Every structure is written in structure tokens, then in C-alpha cells.
Amino acid sequence: MTRYALLLEYDGAAFQGWQRQSNGPSVQQVMEEAAASLNGGENGVAVAAGRTDSGVHAWGQVVTLDVAAALPPERLRMALNFHLKPWPVVARGAALAVAGWSPRFSAVQRAYRYRILNRQTRPALDAGRVWHVPQPLDAGAMAEAAATLLGQHDFTAYRPASCQAASAVRTMEQLRVTRAGDEVVIEAEARSFLHHQIRNLAGTLAEVGRGRRPVGWPRQVLESRDRAQAGQTAPPEGLCFMRVDYPVPIDWR
Amino acid sequence: MTRYALLLEYDGAAFQGWQRQSNGPSVQQVMEEAAASLNGGENGVAVAAGRTDSGVHAWGQVVTLDVAAALPPERLRMALNFHLKPWPVVARGAALAVAGWSPRFSAVQRAYRYRILNRQTRPALDAGRVWHVPQPLDAGAMAEAAATLLGQHDFTAYRPASCQAASAVRTMEQLRVTRAGDEVVIEAEARSFLHHQIRNLAGTLAEVGRGRRPVGWPRQVLESRDRAQAGQTAPPEGLCFMRVDYPVPIDWR
């Protein structure tokens, strides 16, 4: 078996998330089945940098996949993409995985983007790619509120009871809110995130944007460490896993 | 009947183009049926600034629609969008149409955008929104070639035999080619365009981008006035009708 690193782009709408589920196709299952086509039927295990939820998109997910054939990365990528063809998932790049390297545990930074379409009318062209918020959002107020969450904190208030992480302490390196026309975009970067953390932050920041809560509220929610305080969990379709950084940059082919 | 102007966004993949066809749903048909729901069953005629082809998208198509109810534009927009709901088409804005104004004949400028995804791997997230060109494109060479087509010319070489326009003389006000990451974007502006003109230009410029033809070739094709000289007609899914300008800007509600 050869272990490859892969840079994946996928449309989350087609999948029950990254992880194998009994109730529908997952990206993991589709990747492992594509590997099986190259392995004479034997499944290779796929491991991801981040286990995206059902409906969440990826532009720069990083995974490993074990494949029997020892091909140059570029040829492996093309062969895999051929077998992935019916699904809206592609390997944008491939590389040989170095021994001891893990897409999940070696990651030093992860970047996500959350897109909000902020206009009265529902989306037509971007349907399934954005959260539609019809009430006018004050992106400036959201940006101010976001800035109060930077740094190392206990994010208990922003994770669900089901979150399995041992500690809720995370370091938010970046949490930017910007507006471009009708779109409000939240960009988040941290070494790692809690389950639903960005969607809970997006839902909470949107409350500030709508003017229902003051700029200081998301920080109060944080300090409460009370899961019942935060705003709604924003829907998955606005979220996209953009990038994973490693100590040594990967030479994608 | 009250005549409204509407600013439409639609996903071209769902339609056989703007104009009513017997072989499938068109944007015109869907608009007229939505109007009929407001008119107690009587169809209102919809007229568009540009008759987009099957598969071509719109972000800023402008149309008129006759509706029996005399509603404030904002309420008309909301009522229409309610009736349009199963379809990937929305009115982003509405206004009362002034007597004598035509979305088609009053237009002084039209803007289209053509998106090319230029990487080896097929699109996942932007499938159906871009033309996938796997060979590396030299966007700088394409931009240089595009600049030679600016101004007033006989564009016979860039229209199909089926084009019904009496004259093939058009004035290209802008034809920009830019690259942003893996995407090469062509932006075209003119008072009006010929049938397939932008898709034929995109296909021809792509030949220069691939290095198969020199920078001077698209201009030679233009001067030949020979329909057989141009490159392929680029596929419809990369094209989006972005904007129509009128002498008096419309106050969209």
C-alpha cells in the first residue's frame, strides 16, 4: 500500500458529510470505493483533516488514502478522479504522504469560510452555497463583535452537547467579517475548531448584524460558557472548508 | 394591466433559454405563468433585454411583465417570487415601467461575463457555472488578443449562420480577460451582441490562450468575415448575463 495525501473539493449537498453513515453517501465512502477500484476491490481507509458535517462544502479538505498501486501522484490523482466521476468530489492535488504525517494531527492551521446572502430575495445562482438572511445585516457591527472572540478561550458556549472534544479551549487566530455587495462573508482560522463552532458563531454574529443584540453580546455568550446562550446554528450550506496548513507545505501535483 | 420592469437572476441549467420552446421550460414561460397566477389565469407577456440561450445564466437580466394587479413594485416582486418558487429564477428588483420604455430597445449597454475554470481537474463546487479547460491558458495573451477586437467592427466571423440580426456590425466597448487563481474571466460590454458572439469569442480567445494560435489570430478571423475561421463556440454554462444599462437608471425595489 502507498499512502497518498489528497487535496479535495466537494459539494456538500450530495453527501451526509465526510464520515461514513448508514443513511446516505459520505465523502469518505466515495473516496474509499474509488480507492477500491484501484486496489482490485480492497477498500483503502481514508482519513480527513476535518470531518465536515452533512451539507458542508470543501474547497481545500486534505485527506490520506491508501492505494495498492504505487503511481506518481499526478497519475494517481487522474485515476482517482476518473473513478470519482459520478460524484461532485474531485482531487485537486495529490502527493506522497510522508511517514508519520497525519492530515488531521499534523495540521497547524485550518481555514473556513461562511457565506451569507444578505438580500430580500432568495438565491437562484448561489442556491445551496449560501445562508440566505433577508433582514439587513450590519457587517461592521458583526466584524466588531467577531474581533472580541479572537485569541484563546473556552468555547463551550459555541459547541453542542454532542461535541466529543476533551477540551473546549481553542485559539481563534482570525475571525473576519466583510461585505461584498449582497454577500457577507465570515472567515475563520484556528489550529482546530469544535463541532458546529463556526456555524454557531455565524448564527450568533448574525443576531448582532440584525441589530437584535449588541456588539458585546457574542463575548458575553463566550464568557457564560452556557450552550443555551448562543444564537442559532447557521445552516451547513453556507460553510466551506477552505484550507489546511502543515509545518512543511505540501507539493500538490 | 400594469407593466413592471424586473431584474432577474436565474440558473440557466434549468431552462431551454429565455424564449418559449416546445421542448422544455423556458424562463419566459415560467415568468408568464407566474404572472398568470397573479392575473386570475390570464398570461401576461414577458419581454427580455437579451434572449439568453439554453444553459446561459443571468444575474442581471431585465424584462417587462404585464400584470393585472396594480401593486407597489416591492410587493409585486415578493408576490412574483412566491409563485416562481419551484424554479431557480428570482426577481432581485422590480419597478414600474415607464410608457415607451423597452427593456430591449432602450438598453444602451449590456455586460456579460464568461468564466473558464483553468486547471487539470474538473469542477466540483462550480460545476455548471464554468467552462472547464484543462490545458494551461495564457490569460495575458488572451487579453492582448481581446484588445484587438475593441471598437466598431463587422463581427460576421463570430456569429452563426442562424443569427437573425440584419447587420453584423457591433461596437465592442470592453473585452477584458483576467485571471484569478484557477479562473480566467472574460468580461464583455457592448450596446448589443450578436447570437453566440461572446461564446464564439471565448472559444477563439481560448485557442490563443492554449498557444495553438498567435495573439493576432482573433483579429485575422474578424477581418476574414468568414464564419468557418473562428474557434469553437464555448459551452453555455460559462456565460452569465450580468447587467443592462439604460439612459435613466432604474430605481429597483
XYZ file of C-alpha atoms in Angstrom:
506
model
C 0.000 0.000 0.000
C 1.114 3.530 -0.771
C -0.288 6.372 1.333
C -1.239 9.456 -0.643
C -2.259 12.892 0.572
C -5.114 14.400 -1.448
C -6.470 17.932 -1.735
C -10.250 17.583 -2.101
C -13.004 19.850 -3.383
C -16.605 18.710 -2.907
C -20.192 19.866 -2.980
C -21.550 19.002 0.459
C -25.160 18.891 -0.756
C -24.556 15.440 -2.247
C -23.204 13.881 0.941
C -24.095 13.022 4.533
C -20.832 14.751 5.476
C -17.292 13.387 5.472
C -17.770 10.384 7.739
C -19.377 7.097 6.696
C -23.065 6.984 7.636
C -25.719 4.360 7.227
C -28.310 6.847 5.929
C -26.619 8.008 2.728
C -23.389 8.515 0.793
C -20.441 10.172 2.537
C -17.290 11.637 1.027
C -15.245 9.064 2.952
C -17.223 6.171 1.479
C -16.951 7.529 -2.059
C -13.181 8.043 -1.659
C -12.665 4.559 -0.236
C -14.734 2.995 -3.010
C -12.720 4.880 -5.622
C -9.553 3.556 -3.968
C -11.054 0.047 -4.041
C -11.433 0.356 -7.826
C -7.656 0.881 -7.963
C -6.954 -1.834 -5.378
C -8.703 -4.728 -7.041
C -11.691 -4.433 -4.736
C -9.872 -3.913 -1.444
C -11.011 -0.784 0.389
C -8.337 1.680 1.482
C -9.060 3.719 4.586
C -9.486 7.485 4.066
C -8.646 9.890 6.922
C -9.506 13.609 6.753
C -8.092 16.804 8.267
C -11.628 17.833 9.248
C -14.816 15.775 9.476
C -17.200 18.148 7.693
C -20.889 17.814 8.594
C -23.686 16.892 6.231
C -24.143 19.663 3.661
C -20.844 21.436 4.380
C -18.678 22.080 1.314
C -14.937 21.792 0.876
C -12.526 23.537 -1.430
C -9.341 22.506 0.372
C -10.037 19.436 2.522
C -6.899 17.311 2.983
C -7.135 13.535 3.351
C -4.960 10.443 3.176
C -5.855 7.362 1.187
C -4.024 4.022 0.999
C -3.761 2.617 -2.503
C -2.130 -0.651 -3.624
C -0.727 0.768 -6.855
C 2.437 2.877 -6.490
C 1.774 5.587 -9.070
C 3.310 9.039 -9.454
C 0.949 11.426 -7.545
C -0.275 13.130 -10.728
C -1.309 9.802 -12.282
C -2.926 8.663 -9.041
C -4.942 11.905 -8.960
C -6.157 11.404 -12.525
C -7.055 7.744 -11.945
C -8.942 8.617 -8.751
C -10.842 11.466 -10.414
C -11.880 9.077 -13.155
C -13.406 6.715 -10.593
C -14.988 9.607 -8.618
C -16.695 10.894 -11.761
C -20.381 10.407 -10.922
C -19.881 12.348 -7.648
C -19.334 16.082 -7.104
C -15.964 15.465 -5.476
C -12.527 15.839 -7.080
C -8.908 15.601 -6.014
C -7.368 18.962 -6.960
C -3.945 17.704 -5.957
C -2.078 14.612 -4.782
C 1.234 13.958 -3.053
C 3.029 11.048 -1.413
C 2.301 11.103 2.334
C 5.460 11.161 4.418
C 5.722 8.503 7.151
C 4.375 9.828 10.445
C 2.419 12.624 8.807
C -1.305 12.819 9.542
C -3.745 15.106 7.702
C -5.544 15.644 10.999
C -2.870 15.695 13.716
C -0.108 17.379 11.706
C -2.329 20.339 10.779
C -1.176 23.645 12.288
C -3.987 25.826 10.925
C -7.435 25.362 9.385
C -9.418 27.976 7.455
C -13.175 28.028 6.890
C -15.412 30.486 5.058
C -19.075 31.107 5.859
C -21.131 32.878 3.146
C -24.351 34.769 3.893
C -26.513 36.103 1.057
C -27.985 39.226 2.603
C -30.849 40.474 0.463
C -34.609 40.153 0.494
C -34.767 37.721 -2.412
C -33.750 34.054 -2.103
C -30.706 32.946 -4.140
C -31.041 31.452 -7.626
C -27.430 31.103 -8.856
C -25.936 30.541 -5.383
C -28.696 28.319 -4.009
C -27.094 25.665 -1.792
C -23.885 27.703 -1.418
C -25.046 30.449 0.952
C -27.210 31.067 4.022
C -29.999 33.398 2.948
C -30.631 36.114 5.559
C -33.289 38.545 4.290
C -33.019 41.114 7.125
C -30.315 43.768 6.547
C -27.079 42.849 8.340
C -24.654 45.419 9.730
C -21.400 43.731 8.717
C -19.386 46.393 10.544
C -21.076 45.528 13.846
C -20.545 41.806 13.142
C -16.836 42.440 12.465
C -16.507 44.361 15.733
C -18.211 41.571 17.654
C -16.054 38.947 15.914
C -12.875 40.745 16.983
C -13.824 40.267 20.655
C -13.609 36.480 20.182
C -10.026 36.389 18.906
C -7.406 34.576 20.955
C -7.520 31.608 23.312
C -10.860 30.963 25.018
C -13.090 28.229 26.355
C -15.681 27.975 23.557
C -18.092 25.748 25.496
C -20.969 28.132 24.685
C -20.341 27.632 20.965
C -20.322 23.832 20.795
C -23.181 21.348 21.049
C -23.590 18.842 23.857
C -22.663 16.142 21.330
C -19.167 17.613 20.711
C -16.642 14.943 21.665
C -13.530 17.124 22.092
C -11.952 16.645 25.537
C -11.383 20.385 25.938
C -13.373 23.329 24.559
C -10.347 25.630 24.687
C -9.436 26.838 21.198
C -7.384 29.723 19.841
C -9.179 31.819 17.247
C -6.394 33.240 15.103
C -8.667 35.055 12.701
C -12.405 35.833 12.578
C -13.077 38.414 9.894
C -16.450 39.655 8.676
C -16.570 41.544 5.383
C -19.285 42.614 2.970
C -19.059 42.491 -0.840
C -22.322 43.660 -2.388
C -25.158 41.448 -1.149
C -22.789 38.972 0.435
C -21.465 38.946 3.996
C -18.523 36.588 4.441
C -17.101 35.261 7.701
C -13.542 33.919 7.508
C -12.276 31.887 10.447
C -8.815 30.470 11.115
C -7.596 28.361 14.011
C -5.405 25.319 14.598
C -8.607 23.362 15.166
C -12.310 24.001 15.685
C -15.035 22.449 17.820
C -18.036 20.700 16.313
C -20.522 23.323 14.963
C -18.256 26.098 16.282
C -18.248 28.227 13.129
C -21.945 27.684 12.396
C -22.790 28.663 15.993
C -20.551 31.726 15.709
C -22.175 32.658 12.382
C -25.674 32.345 13.868
C -24.648 34.426 16.879
C -22.884 37.127 14.843
C -25.945 37.345 12.586
C -28.026 38.316 15.637
C -25.699 41.265 16.133
C -25.864 42.042 12.398
C -29.662 42.132 12.527
C -29.474 44.578 15.429
C -31.264 42.219 17.811
C -28.232 42.008 20.107
C -25.437 44.461 20.948
C -21.863 44.146 19.680
C -20.745 42.966 23.128
C -23.169 40.037 23.218
C -21.115 37.292 21.466
C -18.332 37.887 24.007
C -20.864 37.660 26.879
C -22.106 34.374 25.408
C -18.497 33.132 25.274
C -17.886 34.054 28.900
C -21.144 32.422 30.043
C -19.825 29.001 28.836
C -23.513 28.184 28.597
C -24.620 26.324 25.470
C -28.130 27.759 25.765
C -26.936 31.370 25.338
C -25.665 31.345 21.728
C -27.661 32.146 18.604
C -28.967 29.551 16.169
C -26.642 27.094 14.446
C -26.371 28.617 10.966
C -27.238 26.131 8.179
C -24.462 23.939 6.727
C -24.735 25.112 3.099
C -23.029 28.457 3.846
C -19.902 26.762 5.201
C -16.866 25.739 3.163
C -13.622 24.158 4.403
C -11.042 26.239 2.558
C -7.521 25.348 3.621
C -5.299 23.298 5.920
C -1.737 24.354 6.687
C 1.089 21.992 7.692
C 4.559 22.718 9.068
C 6.032 21.705 5.715
C 3.896 22.872 2.758
C 2.676 20.013 0.568
C 3.860 19.920 -3.043
C 0.487 19.183 -4.683
C 0.622 17.551 -8.105
C -52.690 45.817 -16.847
C -49.651 47.365 -15.184
C -46.265 46.961 -16.859
C -43.419 46.197 -14.498
C -39.693 46.085 -15.142
C -37.969 43.201 -13.363
C -34.319 42.471 -12.586
C -33.890 38.695 -12.926
C -31.331 36.205 -11.680
C -31.575 32.630 -12.968
C -29.695 29.366 -13.250
C -29.665 28.596 -16.965
C -29.192 24.857 -16.418
C -32.892 24.511 -15.585
C -34.167 26.169 -18.749
C -34.209 25.903 -22.536
C -33.079 29.537 -22.547
C -35.152 32.688 -22.241
C -37.562 32.146 -25.116
C -40.559 29.805 -25.054
C -39.733 26.424 -26.590
C -41.757 23.310 -27.140
C -39.018 21.002 -25.818
C -38.801 22.198 -22.225
C -39.313 25.005 -19.728
C -38.067 28.484 -20.582
C -37.583 31.482 -18.306
C -40.180 33.381 -20.357
C -42.786 30.658 -19.845
C -42.115 30.442 -16.115
C -42.375 34.245 -15.775
C -45.596 34.391 -17.771
C -47.106 31.552 -15.750
C -46.166 33.316 -12.504
C -47.859 36.455 -13.854
C -50.918 34.366 -14.731
C -51.173 33.291 -11.087
C -51.486 36.988 -10.225
C -53.822 37.704 -13.156
C -56.508 35.158 -12.394
C -55.216 32.819 -15.061
C -54.560 35.312 -17.827
C -50.998 35.149 -19.152
C -49.020 38.385 -19.269
C -46.392 38.690 -21.977
C -42.758 38.855 -20.798
C -40.149 40.674 -22.922
C -36.411 40.482 -22.163
C -33.390 42.728 -22.735
C -31.470 39.706 -24.056
C -32.737 36.326 -25.214
C -30.237 34.100 -23.413
C -29.595 30.664 -24.945
C -30.285 27.325 -23.332
C -27.956 26.858 -20.361
C -26.833 30.507 -20.154
C -27.192 32.096 -16.710
C -28.343 35.562 -15.727
C -27.569 37.721 -12.757
C -28.944 40.965 -14.158
C -31.395 40.175 -16.978
C -34.045 42.901 -17.344
C -37.571 42.067 -18.506
C -41.030 43.562 -18.592
C -44.127 41.743 -17.438
C -47.776 42.861 -17.634
C -49.757 42.169 -14.509
C -53.426 42.914 -13.817
C -52.906 43.860 -10.172
C -51.509 47.353 -9.574
C -49.181 46.693 -6.656
C -46.253 48.716 -5.348
C -43.138 47.264 -7.078
C -41.761 45.767 -3.871
C -44.974 43.850 -3.218
C -45.203 42.739 -6.838
C -41.635 41.399 -6.593
C -42.455 39.421 -3.461
C -45.679 38.017 -4.912
C -43.906 37.001 -8.123
C -41.034 35.355 -6.249
C -43.560 33.371 -4.260
C -45.074 31.987 -7.464
C -41.631 31.392 -9.026
C -40.536 29.343 -6.029
C -40.082 25.881 -7.558
C -37.780 27.376 -10.236
C -34.200 28.671 -9.910
C -35.254 32.150 -11.049
C -35.903 35.193 -8.858
C -36.738 38.856 -9.344
C -33.999 40.740 -7.486
C -35.779 44.010 -8.158
C -38.958 45.489 -9.602
C -40.023 48.926 -10.861
C -42.930 50.441 -12.737
C -42.107 50.509 -16.460
C -42.377 53.985 -17.949
C -44.536 54.290 -21.088
C -42.428 53.902 -24.213
C -39.573 52.210 -22.379
C -38.461 48.803 -23.669
C -36.057 46.503 -21.820
C -34.616 45.538 -25.186
C -34.655 48.656 -27.354
C -33.974 51.230 -24.630
C -30.800 49.430 -23.497
C -27.612 51.425 -24.082
C -25.131 48.845 -22.779
C -25.096 45.134 -21.958
C -22.485 43.317 -19.879
C -21.713 39.594 -19.961
C -19.189 37.526 -18.063
C -17.664 34.271 -19.294
C -15.962 32.060 -16.664
C -13.325 29.460 -17.528
C -12.047 27.046 -14.879
C -8.466 26.508 -15.981
C -6.996 23.555 -14.140
C -6.470 19.874 -14.864
C -9.268 18.699 -12.573
C -12.965 19.072 -13.462
C -15.030 21.397 -11.224
C -16.965 20.098 -8.210
C -18.284 23.253 -6.499
C -18.590 25.290 -9.720
C -19.890 22.506 -11.948
C -22.419 24.014 -14.381
C -21.100 27.556 -13.782
C -17.816 27.414 -15.696
C -16.233 26.069 -18.878
C -13.574 23.576 -17.846
C -10.384 24.000 -19.911
C -7.683 21.607 -18.632
C -4.804 22.916 -20.797
C -2.921 25.876 -19.243
C -4.209 29.187 -20.625
C -2.035 32.264 -21.058
C -4.527 34.891 -19.878
C -2.107 37.692 -20.774
C -2.022 36.576 -24.408
C -5.828 36.263 -24.405
C -6.121 39.818 -23.018
C -3.805 41.135 -25.721
C -5.808 39.388 -28.433
C -9.085 40.632 -26.919
C -7.867 44.239 -27.070
C -7.511 43.978 -30.863
C -11.283 43.415 -31.143
C -12.352 46.580 -29.337
C -14.321 49.189 -31.255
C -16.753 49.021 -34.159
C -16.380 46.027 -36.481
C -18.305 43.659 -38.692
C -18.465 40.565 -36.460
C -19.765 38.211 -39.179
C -16.991 35.724 -38.394
C -18.207 35.482 -34.789
C -21.893 34.779 -35.408
C -23.614 31.628 -36.607
C -25.484 31.345 -39.893
C -28.689 31.247 -37.837
C -28.137 34.755 -36.395
C -31.088 36.887 -37.441
C -29.602 40.367 -36.894
C -29.812 42.487 -40.072
C -26.283 43.803 -39.598
C -23.268 42.136 -38.012
C -21.681 45.492 -37.149
C -21.298 45.886 -33.391
C -19.178 48.099 -31.161
C -17.215 46.230 -28.529
C -16.788 48.728 -25.709
C -14.952 46.376 -23.400
C -13.429 42.900 -23.732
C -11.266 42.170 -20.726
C -9.534 38.904 -19.853
C -8.246 38.462 -16.299
C -7.030 35.561 -14.206
C -7.811 34.991 -10.529
C -6.249 31.747 -9.333
C -7.552 28.870 -11.438
C -10.193 31.017 -13.088
C -9.912 33.017 -16.313
C -12.742 35.509 -16.731
C -13.783 37.298 -19.920
C -15.876 40.433 -19.423
C -17.611 41.879 -22.472
C -19.596 45.093 -22.828
C -21.427 46.477 -25.849
C -24.725 48.148 -26.672
C -25.818 44.821 -28.138
C -24.320 41.485 -29.116
C -24.879 39.016 -31.947
C -26.154 35.491 -31.326
C -23.317 33.312 -29.894
C -20.920 36.263 -30.243
C -19.400 36.019 -26.763
C -19.254 32.214 -26.775
C -17.522 32.303 -30.188
C -15.109 34.958 -28.929
C -14.425 32.882 -25.789
C -13.717 29.766 -27.861
C -11.424 31.736 -30.184
C -9.548 33.513 -27.371
C -9.066 30.144 -25.647
C -7.160 28.930 -28.752
C -4.743 31.819 -28.236
C -4.580 31.050 -24.515
C -3.641 27.433 -25.234
C -0.847 28.642 -27.514
C -2.340 26.975 -30.582
C -2.821 30.318 -32.334
C -0.926 33.619 -32.193
C -2.208 36.760 -30.450
C -3.013 38.316 -33.834
C -5.289 35.461 -34.922
C -8.662 36.584 -33.442
C -8.271 39.888 -35.314
C -7.469 37.987 -38.540
C -10.609 35.901 -38.002
C -12.602 39.122 -37.527
C -11.254 40.610 -40.737
C -11.937 37.420 -42.708
C -15.699 37.823 -42.040
C -15.739 34.080 -42.549
C -17.796 32.034 -40.099
C -15.616 28.973 -40.664
C -12.467 30.703 -39.332
C -13.360 31.193 -35.652
C -12.682 28.782 -32.797
C -15.294 26.558 -31.197
C -18.447 28.002 -29.654
C -17.620 27.831 -25.940
C -20.296 25.977 -23.911
C -23.247 27.957 -22.496
C -22.667 27.179 -18.801
C -19.695 29.564 -18.557
C -21.770 32.543 -19.696
C -23.746 34.867 -17.432
C -25.757 37.961 -18.432
C -24.616 40.447 -15.799
C -26.071 43.892 -16.421
C -28.136 46.110 -18.690
C -27.758 49.894 -18.632
C -30.466 52.386 -19.621
C -30.265 56.148 -20.235
C -32.143 56.694 -16.957
C -31.047 54.242 -14.213
C -33.891 52.126 -12.883
C -34.838 52.518 -9.230
C -35.095 48.808 -8.361
C -37.240 47.956 -5.358
